[in-house]
């Protein structure tokens, strides 16, 4: 299966062997308990531990994360459940954890919890591989690349090499890229983590996350954490996620191509500053992105002169919803500063490109910019 194209792999990933008169993708299994006589051994014993619907999805994601390689994947009720499972299953009192200071908005909450448990947390920016400077003595390095919402990209191989030489584990938040854009395990990371609420499922109607790793012992720790805290996905969500994976390449290819077209159009606009997209050859992150990414993602960020004009731009959009999250088939955009957790200007826009026709979407953005910036 390692020789198959991404589209074929996405369509076929995780499917069971064909059985006469059975569906190709079995429906969701709703069960809290299973028939279990005698000794409690076997694949399915209790619904908080395992579920056949999770198994199919976990196999599917594993095939995308590391085609042809042995990998263990654990799915969670949300992306933050997956993030927390890695950090809180690995770090102990007295350990050092390195986080990005420009990562996902909820990471500071995780930092507070780690520090409450007696874990020392150090932070540094994603850009320029700055986390290297605070790596000494760390138990775990957490990388987010591209970073959200700033879209900086670090050199994963370089960071992994330095971390492993020092005995440090490495986890990569791969949410923005998805496995079709970047494969952290192939770049040497110990954990590949993602919020599958975003591009992996792509329809804005499921909360889900996953952790993939090659080391069975590390995987067992993550899986045990899920059992202890009960951060399990519902079987319907898991089934919908698996179904959604079939269109992953179709969605991602359209979104990435349109994102580049949009970024190029934004680069020609007066009044638009701070433009970031890793796939633009002029972007500061492009050299790293070109070395380690296979697709550059669906998110473009830029800055409008002030809050008022950013809000006017969002109001004028017709083909992008003013909503948080990203990676969906319907474009979304938001003034990221409204949440208060990101160090961004008041006019900072995070734009998630959907699967609309490129010409229509770019025209809509151009028209909204004209209205917001006072151009005819």
Short mmCIF file of C-alpha atoms in Angstrom, two decimals:
data_model
loop_
_atom_site.label_atom_id
_atom_site.label_comp_id
_atom_site.label_asym_id
_atom_site.label_seq_id
_atom_site.Cartn_x
_atom_site.Cartn_y
_atom_site.Cartn_z
CA UNK A 1 0.00 0.00 0.00
CA UNK A 2 3.02 2.27 0.38
CA UNK A 3 3.23 2.62 -3.41
CA UNK A 4 -0.35 3.83 -3.79
CA UNK A 5 -1.23 7.45 -4.42
CA UNK A 6 -2.70 9.58 -1.66
CA UNK A 7 -6.17 9.52 -3.20
CA UNK A 8 -6.29 5.74 -3.44
CA UNK A 9 -4.94 5.38 0.07
CA UNK A 10 -7.48 7.85 1.51
CA UNK A 11 -10.38 6.05 -0.20
CA UNK A 12 -9.28 2.57 0.92
CA UNK A 13 -7.69 3.29 4.31
CA UNK A 14 -8.87 1.22 7.24
CA UNK A 15 -11.47 -0.83 5.37
CA UNK A 16 -11.91 -4.42 6.58
CA UNK A 17 -11.44 -7.40 4.30
CA UNK A 18 -14.46 -7.79 1.99
CA UNK A 19 -17.21 -10.10 3.19
CA UNK A 20 -20.06 -11.31 1.03
CA UNK A 21 -23.23 -9.28 1.60
CA UNK A 22 -21.54 -6.99 4.12
CA UNK A 23 -20.96 -3.22 3.62
CA UNK A 24 -17.49 -2.06 2.61
CA UNK A 25 -17.42 0.26 5.64
CA UNK A 26 -19.39 -1.28 8.51
CA UNK A 27 -21.79 1.03 10.32
CA UNK A 28 -21.06 2.48 13.75
CA UNK A 29 -21.11 0.08 16.67
CA UNK A 30 -23.08 1.48 19.60
CA UNK A 31 -22.17 -0.66 22.57
CA UNK A 32 -21.17 -0.04 26.16
CA UNK A 33 -20.47 -3.72 26.75
CA UNK A 34 -19.85 -6.87 24.72
CA UNK A 35 -20.50 -10.58 25.28
CA UNK A 36 -17.67 -11.59 27.58
CA UNK A 37 -17.70 -14.99 29.22
CA UNK A 38 -14.75 -16.42 31.11
CA UNK A 39 -11.49 -14.49 31.25
CA UNK A 40 -11.76 -10.84 30.09
CA UNK A 41 -9.40 -11.13 27.14
CA UNK A 42 -10.06 -10.19 23.56
CA UNK A 43 -10.26 -7.12 21.36
CA UNK A 44 -13.57 -5.76 22.69
CA UNK A 45 -14.54 -5.93 26.34
CA UNK A 46 -15.94 -2.55 27.41
CA UNK A 47 -16.92 0.56 25.49
CA UNK A 48 -14.51 2.95 27.22
CA UNK A 49 -11.54 0.77 26.22
CA UNK A 50 -12.13 -0.28 22.63
CA UNK A 51 -14.76 -0.18 19.93
CA UNK A 52 -14.75 -1.75 16.43
CA UNK A 53 -15.63 1.58 14.82
CA UNK A 54 -12.59 3.21 16.47
CA UNK A 55 -10.44 0.32 15.26
CA UNK A 56 -11.31 0.92 11.60
CA UNK A 57 -10.68 4.66 11.93
CA UNK A 58 -7.42 4.23 13.84
CA UNK A 59 -6.12 1.86 11.19
CA UNK A 60 -7.15 4.30 8.47
CA UNK A 61 -5.37 7.26 10.08
CA UNK A 62 -2.30 5.12 10.71
CA UNK A 63 -2.14 4.20 7.02
CA UNK A 64 -2.14 7.89 6.15
CA UNK A 65 0.38 8.89 8.82
CA UNK A 66 2.98 6.26 7.92
CA UNK A 67 2.10 4.28 4.77
CA UNK A 68 3.50 0.76 4.85
CA UNK A 69 4.97 1.24 8.33
CA UNK A 70 3.85 -0.20 11.68
CA UNK A 71 2.14 2.59 13.57
CA UNK A 72 -0.36 2.80 16.42
CA UNK A 73 -3.07 5.42 16.43
CA UNK A 74 -5.42 6.42 19.22
CA UNK A 75 -8.48 8.55 18.49
CA UNK A 76 -9.91 11.03 20.98
CA UNK A 77 -13.05 13.07 21.54
CA UNK A 78 -11.31 16.29 20.42
CA UNK A 79 -7.99 17.70 19.33
CA UNK A 80 -7.31 19.07 22.80
CA UNK A 81 -7.96 15.64 24.31
CA UNK A 82 -5.24 14.30 22.02
CA UNK A 83 -2.86 17.15 22.88
CA UNK A 84 -3.44 16.68 26.60
CA UNK A 85 -3.00 12.92 26.36
CA UNK A 86 0.55 13.25 25.03
CA UNK A 87 1.68 16.02 27.34
CA UNK A 88 0.06 14.75 30.51
CA UNK A 89 0.90 11.08 29.95
CA UNK A 90 4.59 11.81 29.41
CA UNK A 91 5.45 14.66 31.80
CA UNK A 92 6.04 14.12 35.51
CA UNK A 93 6.80 16.43 38.41
CA UNK A 94 10.30 17.86 37.92
CA UNK A 95 10.34 17.27 34.15
CA UNK A 96 10.89 20.02 31.59
CA UNK A 97 8.55 20.50 28.63
CA UNK A 98 9.21 22.91 25.75
CA UNK A 99 6.20 24.49 24.05
CA UNK A 100 5.90 27.06 21.26
CA UNK A 101 4.88 30.52 22.47
CA UNK A 102 2.99 31.18 19.22
CA UNK A 103 0.95 27.98 19.07
CA UNK A 104 -2.71 27.15 19.40
CA UNK A 105 -4.66 29.40 21.72
CA UNK A 106 -5.43 26.67 24.28
CA UNK A 107 -1.78 25.72 24.85
CA UNK A 108 -1.41 28.29 27.66
CA UNK A 109 -4.17 26.44 29.51
CA UNK A 110 -2.19 23.22 29.18
CA UNK A 111 0.90 25.07 30.37
CA UNK A 112 -0.95 26.16 33.51
CA UNK A 113 -1.96 22.58 34.21
CA UNK A 114 1.54 21.24 33.67
CA UNK A 115 2.98 23.86 36.00
CA UNK A 116 0.34 23.00 38.60
CA UNK A 117 1.70 19.45 38.49
CA UNK A 118 5.25 20.68 39.06
CA UNK A 119 6.44 20.50 35.46
CA UNK A 120 8.77 23.25 34.26
CA UNK A 121 7.53 24.73 30.98
CA UNK A 122 9.76 26.72 28.64
CA UNK A 123 8.55 28.48 25.51
CA UNK A 124 10.08 29.92 22.36
CA UNK A 125 8.75 30.92 18.92
CA UNK A 126 8.28 28.44 16.09
CA UNK A 127 10.16 30.54 13.54
CA UNK A 128 13.92 30.29 13.26
CA UNK A 129 13.91 26.97 15.14
CA UNK A 130 14.07 29.09 18.30
CA UNK A 131 12.98 26.19 20.51
CA UNK A 132 16.48 24.77 20.17
CA UNK A 133 17.77 27.45 22.53
CA UNK A 134 15.61 26.21 25.45
CA UNK A 135 15.84 22.47 24.80
CA UNK A 136 18.50 21.50 27.34
CA UNK A 137 17.30 18.89 29.82
CA UNK A 138 13.77 18.67 28.40
CA UNK A 139 11.69 15.51 28.62
CA UNK A 140 9.42 16.52 25.73
CA UNK A 141 9.55 19.04 22.90
CA UNK A 142 6.20 20.12 21.47
CA UNK A 143 6.32 21.50 17.92
CA UNK A 144 3.45 23.13 16.05
CA UNK A 145 4.26 23.59 12.38
CA UNK A 146 2.85 25.43 10.56
CA UNK A 147 1.99 27.42 13.67
CA UNK A 148 -1.55 28.60 14.26
CA UNK A 149 -2.37 31.35 13.45
CA UNK A 150 0.99 32.87 12.41
CA UNK A 151 1.90 30.13 9.89
CA UNK A 152 5.59 29.93 10.78
CA UNK A 153 7.34 26.68 9.86
CA UNK A 154 10.30 25.18 11.69
CA UNK A 155 12.78 22.57 10.48
CA UNK A 156 11.34 19.40 12.03
CA UNK A 157 14.30 17.19 11.12
CA UNK A 158 16.74 19.63 12.71
CA UNK A 159 14.72 19.93 15.91
CA UNK A 160 14.17 16.18 16.12
CA UNK A 161 17.88 15.51 15.62
CA UNK A 162 18.86 17.88 18.42
CA UNK A 163 16.13 16.62 20.73
CA UNK A 164 16.86 12.93 20.27
CA UNK A 165 20.58 13.53 20.74
CA UNK A 166 19.67 14.95 24.16
CA UNK A 167 17.21 12.16 25.04
CA UNK A 168 14.16 14.35 24.47
CA UNK A 169 10.90 13.08 22.99
CA UNK A 170 9.29 15.09 20.17
CA UNK A 171 5.61 15.61 19.43
CA UNK A 172 4.40 17.50 16.35
CA UNK A 173 0.98 19.11 16.12
CA UNK A 174 0.20 18.43 12.47
CA UNK A 175 -3.31 19.86 12.42
CA UNK A 176 -2.76 22.54 9.78
CA UNK A 177 -0.92 20.25 7.38
CA UNK A 178 -2.74 16.88 7.80
CA UNK A 179 -0.82 13.70 6.86
CA UNK A 180 -1.28 14.55 3.19
CA UNK A 181 0.69 17.74 3.70
CA UNK A 182 3.32 16.56 6.14
CA UNK A 183 4.22 13.29 7.88
CA UNK A 184 5.89 14.02 11.22
CA UNK A 185 6.72 10.37 11.91
CA UNK A 186 8.70 10.19 8.65
CA UNK A 187 10.52 13.36 9.77
CA UNK A 188 11.55 11.54 12.95
CA UNK A 189 8.98 12.71 15.49
CA UNK A 190 7.85 10.35 18.23
CA UNK A 191 4.23 11.55 18.19
CA UNK A 192 2.09 12.97 15.40
CA UNK A 193 -0.91 14.75 16.89
CA UNK A 194 -3.84 16.50 15.26
CA UNK A 195 -7.25 17.98 15.78
CA UNK A 196 -9.23 16.02 13.21
CA UNK A 197 -12.05 18.49 13.70
CA UNK A 198 -10.22 20.51 11.05
CA UNK A 199 -8.90 19.35 7.68
CA UNK A 200 -8.92 15.61 8.28
CA UNK A 201 -12.71 15.37 8.50
CA UNK A 202 -13.25 18.68 6.72
CA UNK A 203 -16.97 19.35 7.15
CA UNK A 204 -17.10 21.33 10.37
CA UNK A 205 -19.50 18.89 12.04
CA UNK A 206 -17.26 16.57 14.09
CA UNK A 207 -15.02 17.08 17.12
CA UNK A 208 -12.18 14.55 17.01
CA UNK A 209 -8.44 14.18 17.54
CA UNK A 210 -5.75 11.55 17.23
CA UNK A 211 -2.24 10.59 18.27
CA UNK A 212 -0.05 8.34 16.12
CA UNK A 213 3.32 6.88 17.09
CA UNK A 214 5.57 4.00 16.12
CA UNK A 215 6.78 3.06 19.60
CA UNK A 216 4.28 0.60 21.17
CA UNK A 217 5.29 1.65 24.69
CA UNK A 218 4.61 5.33 23.98
CA UNK A 219 1.34 4.39 22.31
CA UNK A 220 0.32 2.34 25.35
CA UNK A 221 0.85 5.36 27.60
CA UNK A 222 -1.36 7.52 25.40
CA UNK A 223 -4.04 4.84 25.19
CA UNK A 224 -3.97 4.35 28.96
CA UNK A 225 -4.47 8.09 29.42
CA UNK A 226 -7.56 7.96 27.21
CA UNK A 227 -8.95 5.14 29.34
CA UNK A 228 -8.23 6.91 32.63
CA UNK A 229 -9.84 10.24 31.67
CA UNK A 230 -12.50 8.76 29.38
CA UNK A 231 -11.77 11.14 26.49
CA UNK A 232 -13.32 8.80 23.95
CA UNK A 233 -15.09 9.67 20.70
CA UNK A 234 -18.64 8.59 20.07
CA UNK A 235 -18.99 5.76 17.54
CA UNK A 236 -21.09 7.93 15.23
CA UNK A 237 -18.39 10.63 15.17
CA UNK A 238 -15.72 8.01 14.49
CA UNK A 239 -17.75 6.51 11.64
CA UNK A 240 -18.43 9.92 10.10
CA UNK A 241 -14.74 10.74 10.34
CA UNK A 242 -13.77 7.55 8.55
CA UNK A 243 -16.31 8.23 5.83
CA UNK A 244 -14.93 11.76 5.45
CA UNK A 245 -11.37 10.53 4.92
CA UNK A 246 -12.34 9.16 1.51
CA UNK A 247 -12.47 12.68 0.08
CA UNK A 248 -9.36 13.94 1.89
CA UNK A 249 -7.12 14.26 -1.15
CA UNK A 250 -9.87 15.83 -3.26
CA UNK A 251 -10.58 18.41 -0.57
CA UNK A 252 -6.98 19.16 0.35
CA UNK A 253 -5.80 19.52 -3.24
CA UNK A 254 -8.57 22.00 -4.09
CA UNK A 255 -8.07 23.95 -0.86
CA UNK A 256 -4.30 24.18 -1.18
CA UNK A 257 -4.42 25.25 -4.82
CA UNK A 258 -7.01 27.92 -4.09
CA UNK A 259 -5.13 29.07 -0.98
CA UNK A 260 -2.06 29.77 -3.11
CA UNK A 261 -4.16 31.62 -5.70
CA UNK A 262 -5.75 33.69 -2.94
CA UNK A 263 -2.39 34.45 -1.32
CA UNK A 264 -1.02 35.64 -4.67
CA UNK A 265 -4.05 37.91 -5.14
CA UNK A 266 -3.71 39.30 -1.61
CA UNK A 267 -0.04 40.02 -2.27
CA UNK A 268 -1.07 42.46 -4.98
CA UNK A 269 -3.47 44.44 -2.77
CA UNK A 270 -2.78 47.83 -1.26
CA UNK A 271 -3.75 47.95 2.39
CA UNK A 272 -3.03 44.26 2.99
CA UNK A 273 0.10 43.64 5.06
CA UNK A 274 1.65 40.77 6.99
CA UNK A 275 0.63 38.21 4.36
CA UNK A 276 1.61 34.65 5.28
CA UNK A 277 1.20 31.40 3.39
CA UNK A 278 3.92 28.71 3.51
CA UNK A 279 3.40 27.85 -0.17
CA UNK A 280 4.32 31.35 -1.40
CA UNK A 281 7.94 31.36 -2.62
CA UNK A 282 8.31 34.81 -1.04
CA UNK A 283 7.12 33.65 2.39
CA UNK A 284 9.80 33.43 5.14
CA UNK A 285 8.67 29.87 5.89
CA UNK A 286 8.83 28.66 2.30
CA UNK A 287 12.36 27.15 2.41
CA UNK A 288 11.51 24.92 5.37
CA UNK A 289 8.03 24.16 4.06
CA UNK A 290 9.33 23.17 0.64
CA UNK A 291 11.77 20.70 2.22
CA UNK A 292 9.35 18.90 4.50
CA UNK A 293 5.79 19.55 3.32
CA UNK A 294 4.04 17.88 0.41
CA UNK A 295 1.11 20.30 0.47
CA UNK A 296 1.05 23.71 2.14
CA UNK A 297 -2.36 23.81 3.77
CA UNK A 298 -5.62 25.70 3.44
CA UNK A 299 -4.97 28.65 5.75
CA UNK A 300 -3.81 32.12 4.70
CA UNK A 301 -3.26 34.94 7.17
CA UNK A 302 -2.96 38.69 6.62
CA UNK A 303 -3.45 42.01 8.38
CA UNK A 304 -5.86 44.82 7.57
CA UNK A 305 -5.16 48.34 8.86
CA UNK A 306 -7.36 48.21 11.95
CA UNK A 307 -10.16 46.41 13.74
CA UNK A 308 -12.94 48.39 12.09
CA UNK A 309 -11.81 47.60 8.55
CA UNK A 310 -11.19 43.95 9.42
CA UNK A 311 -14.74 43.67 10.76
CA UNK A 312 -16.10 45.39 7.65
CA UNK A 313 -14.20 42.93 5.44
CA UNK A 314 -15.68 39.96 7.29
CA UNK A 315 -19.19 41.41 7.11
CA UNK A 316 -18.89 41.93 3.35
CA UNK A 317 -17.81 38.36 2.58
CA UNK A 318 -20.51 36.21 0.99
CA UNK A 319 -18.64 32.95 0.41
CA UNK A 320 -16.78 32.72 3.72
CA UNK A 321 -18.45 32.42 7.09
CA UNK A 322 -17.25 34.54 10.01
CA UNK A 323 -16.42 31.56 12.18
CA UNK A 324 -13.54 30.01 14.05
CA UNK A 325 -11.82 26.71 13.17
CA UNK A 326 -10.38 25.90 9.76
CA UNK A 327 -9.90 23.17 7.18
CA UNK A 328 -13.55 22.79 6.18
CA UNK A 329 -15.11 22.57 2.73
CA UNK A 330 -16.84 25.90 3.38
CA UNK A 331 -14.43 28.81 3.69
CA UNK A 332 -14.25 30.57 7.04
CA UNK A 333 -12.50 33.74 8.15
CA UNK A 334 -12.17 35.54 11.44
CA UNK A 335 -10.50 38.45 13.15
CA UNK A 336 -8.30 36.36 15.36
CA UNK A 337 -7.73 39.09 17.92
CA UNK A 338 -11.30 38.82 19.14
CA UNK A 339 -10.33 35.82 21.28
CA UNK A 340 -7.60 37.69 23.12
CA UNK A 341 -5.16 34.78 23.33
CA UNK A 342 -2.96 35.31 20.27
CA UNK A 343 -0.26 37.97 19.96
CA UNK A 344 -1.63 39.39 16.71
CA UNK A 345 -2.67 42.89 15.54
CA UNK A 346 -6.31 43.95 15.84
CA UNK A 347 -6.71 43.69 12.07
CA UNK A 348 -5.23 40.16 11.78
CA UNK A 349 -7.36 37.85 9.62
CA UNK A 350 -7.07 34.06 9.57
CA UNK A 351 -8.69 32.85 6.36
CA UNK A 352 -9.43 29.15 5.87
CA UNK A 353 -9.93 28.34 2.20
CA UNK A 354 -12.72 25.89 1.42
CA UNK A 355 -13.66 23.92 -1.67
CA UNK A 356 -15.55 26.66 -3.49
CA UNK A 357 -14.67 27.46 -7.09
CA UNK A 358 -11.39 29.42 -6.95
CA UNK A 359 -12.53 32.25 -9.20
CA UNK A 360 -15.69 32.78 -7.16
CA UNK A 361 -13.87 32.81 -3.84
CA UNK A 362 -11.10 35.16 -4.93
CA UNK A 363 -13.65 37.53 -6.51
CA UNK A 364 -15.63 37.55 -3.26
CA UNK A 365 -12.52 38.39 -1.24
CA UNK A 366 -11.53 41.14 -3.68
CA UNK A 367 -15.01 42.68 -3.49
CA UNK A 368 -15.02 42.55 0.33
CA UNK A 369 -11.59 44.16 0.42
CA UNK A 370 -12.76 46.93 -1.88
CA UNK A 371 -15.66 47.65 0.50
CA UNK A 372 -13.51 47.48 3.62
CA UNK A 373 -10.60 49.53 2.31
CA UNK A 374 -12.71 52.09 0.50
CA UNK A 375 -11.66 51.13 -3.02
CA UNK A 376 -13.95 51.07 -6.03
#
